[in-house]
Amino acid sequence: MISIHTYGLANYLLKNQVPMKEMAPNKYKSKEMVYYFEVTPQVKELMKKYSQRK
């Protein structure tokens, strides 16, 4: 499982039909959430595309 700490990336994965496993409060920053996704080749590819876009 992979943890995502930014809403933008988590939202991008959700828009591409990637199912979220869990959402939990961040232990260290109370106002932030952590989003958990299963690691699959699709998730790796989408994360790479997300990091390269601008």
PDB file of C-alpha atoms in Angstrom:
ATOM      1  CA  MET A   1       0.000   0.000   0.000  1.00  0.00           C
ATOM      2  CA  ILE A   2       1.186   3.529  -0.736  1.00  0.00           C
ATOM      3  CA  SER A   3       0.367   6.643   1.280  1.00  0.00           C
ATOM      4  CA  ILE A   4      -0.357   9.921  -0.499  1.00  0.00           C
ATOM      5  CA  HIS A   5      -0.047  13.132   1.499  1.00  0.00           C
ATOM      6  CA  THR A   6      -1.247  15.617  -1.115  1.00  0.00           C
ATOM      7  CA  TYR A   7      -4.887  16.120  -2.006  1.00  0.00           C
ATOM      8  CA  GLY A   8      -4.050  16.953  -5.629  1.00  0.00           C
ATOM      9  CA  LEU A   9      -2.391  13.611  -6.347  1.00  0.00           C
ATOM     10  CA  ALA A  10      -5.034  11.649  -4.445  1.00  0.00           C
ATOM     11  CA  ASN A  11      -7.785  13.436  -6.389  1.00  0.00           C
ATOM     12  CA  TYR A  12      -5.960  12.748  -9.679  1.00  0.00           C
ATOM     13  CA  LEU A  13      -5.825   9.018  -8.896  1.00  0.00           C
ATOM     14  CA  LEU A  14      -9.507   8.974  -7.905  1.00  0.00           C
ATOM     15  CA  LYS A  15     -10.497  10.727 -11.147  1.00  0.00           C
ATOM     16  CA  ASN A  16      -8.710   7.929 -13.021  1.00  0.00           C
ATOM     17  CA  GLN A  17     -10.857   5.247 -11.341  1.00  0.00           C
ATOM     18  CA  VAL A  18      -8.199   4.093  -8.848  1.00  0.00           C
ATOM     19  CA  PRO A  19      -9.980   2.799  -5.727  1.00  0.00           C
ATOM     20  CA  MET A  20      -8.828   4.349  -2.444  1.00  0.00           C
ATOM     21  CA  LYS A  21      -8.194   1.836   0.341  1.00  0.00           C
ATOM     22  CA  GLU A  22      -8.307   4.164   3.325  1.00  0.00           C
ATOM     23  CA  MET A  23      -8.256   7.811   4.407  1.00  0.00           C
ATOM     24  CA  ALA A  24      -6.905   8.763   7.825  1.00  0.00           C
ATOM     25  CA  PRO A  25      -5.811  11.891   9.709  1.00  0.00           C
ATOM     26  CA  ASN A  26      -2.112  12.682   9.518  1.00  0.00           C
ATOM     27  CA  LYS A  27      -0.467  11.862  12.852  1.00  0.00           C
ATOM     28  CA  TYR A  28       1.934  14.796  12.603  1.00  0.00           C
ATOM     29  CA  LYS A  29      -0.203  17.516  11.007  1.00  0.00           C
ATOM     30  CA  SER A  30      -3.693  17.513  12.471  1.00  0.00           C
ATOM     31  CA  LYS A  31      -5.298  19.521   9.646  1.00  0.00           C
ATOM     32  CA  GLU A  32      -4.086  17.160   6.903  1.00  0.00           C
ATOM     33  CA  MET A  33      -5.294  13.757   5.716  1.00  0.00           C
ATOM     34  CA  VAL A  34      -3.345  10.794   4.387  1.00  0.00           C
ATOM     35  CA  TYR A  35      -4.795   8.809   1.490  1.00  0.00           C
ATOM     36  CA  TYR A  36      -3.883   5.150   1.016  1.00  0.00           C
ATOM     37  CA  PHE A  37      -3.929   3.340  -2.331  1.00  0.00           C
ATOM     38  CA  GLU A  38      -2.959  -0.177  -3.400  1.00  0.00           C
ATOM     39  CA  VAL A  39       0.267  -0.190  -5.422  1.00  0.00           C
ATOM     40  CA  THR A  40      -0.421  -1.385  -8.965  1.00  0.00           C
ATOM     41  CA  PRO A  41       1.263  -0.747 -12.331  1.00  0.00           C
ATOM     42  CA  GLN A  42      -1.627   1.655 -13.118  1.00  0.00           C
ATOM     43  CA  VAL A  43      -0.940   3.679  -9.954  1.00  0.00           C
ATOM     44  CA  LYS A  44       2.785   3.857 -10.718  1.00  0.00           C
ATOM     45  CA  GLU A  45       2.097   5.048 -14.277  1.00  0.00           C
ATOM     46  CA  LEU A  46      -0.439   7.667 -13.140  1.00  0.00           C
ATOM     47  CA  MET A  47       1.943   8.962 -10.462  1.00  0.00           C
ATOM     48  CA  LYS A  48       4.703   9.292 -13.056  1.00  0.00           C
ATOM     49  CA  LYS A  49       2.365  11.196 -15.421  1.00  0.00           C
ATOM     50  CA  TYR A  50       1.187  13.426 -12.551  1.00  0.00           C
ATOM     51  CA  SER A  51       4.755  14.334 -11.556  1.00  0.00           C
ATOM     52  CA  GLN A  52       5.685  15.205 -15.159  1.00  0.00           C
ATOM     53  CA  ARG A  53       2.717  17.431 -15.945  1.00  0.00           C
ATOM     54  CA  LYS A  54       2.836  21.232 -15.719  1.00  0.00           C
TER      55      LYS A  54
END
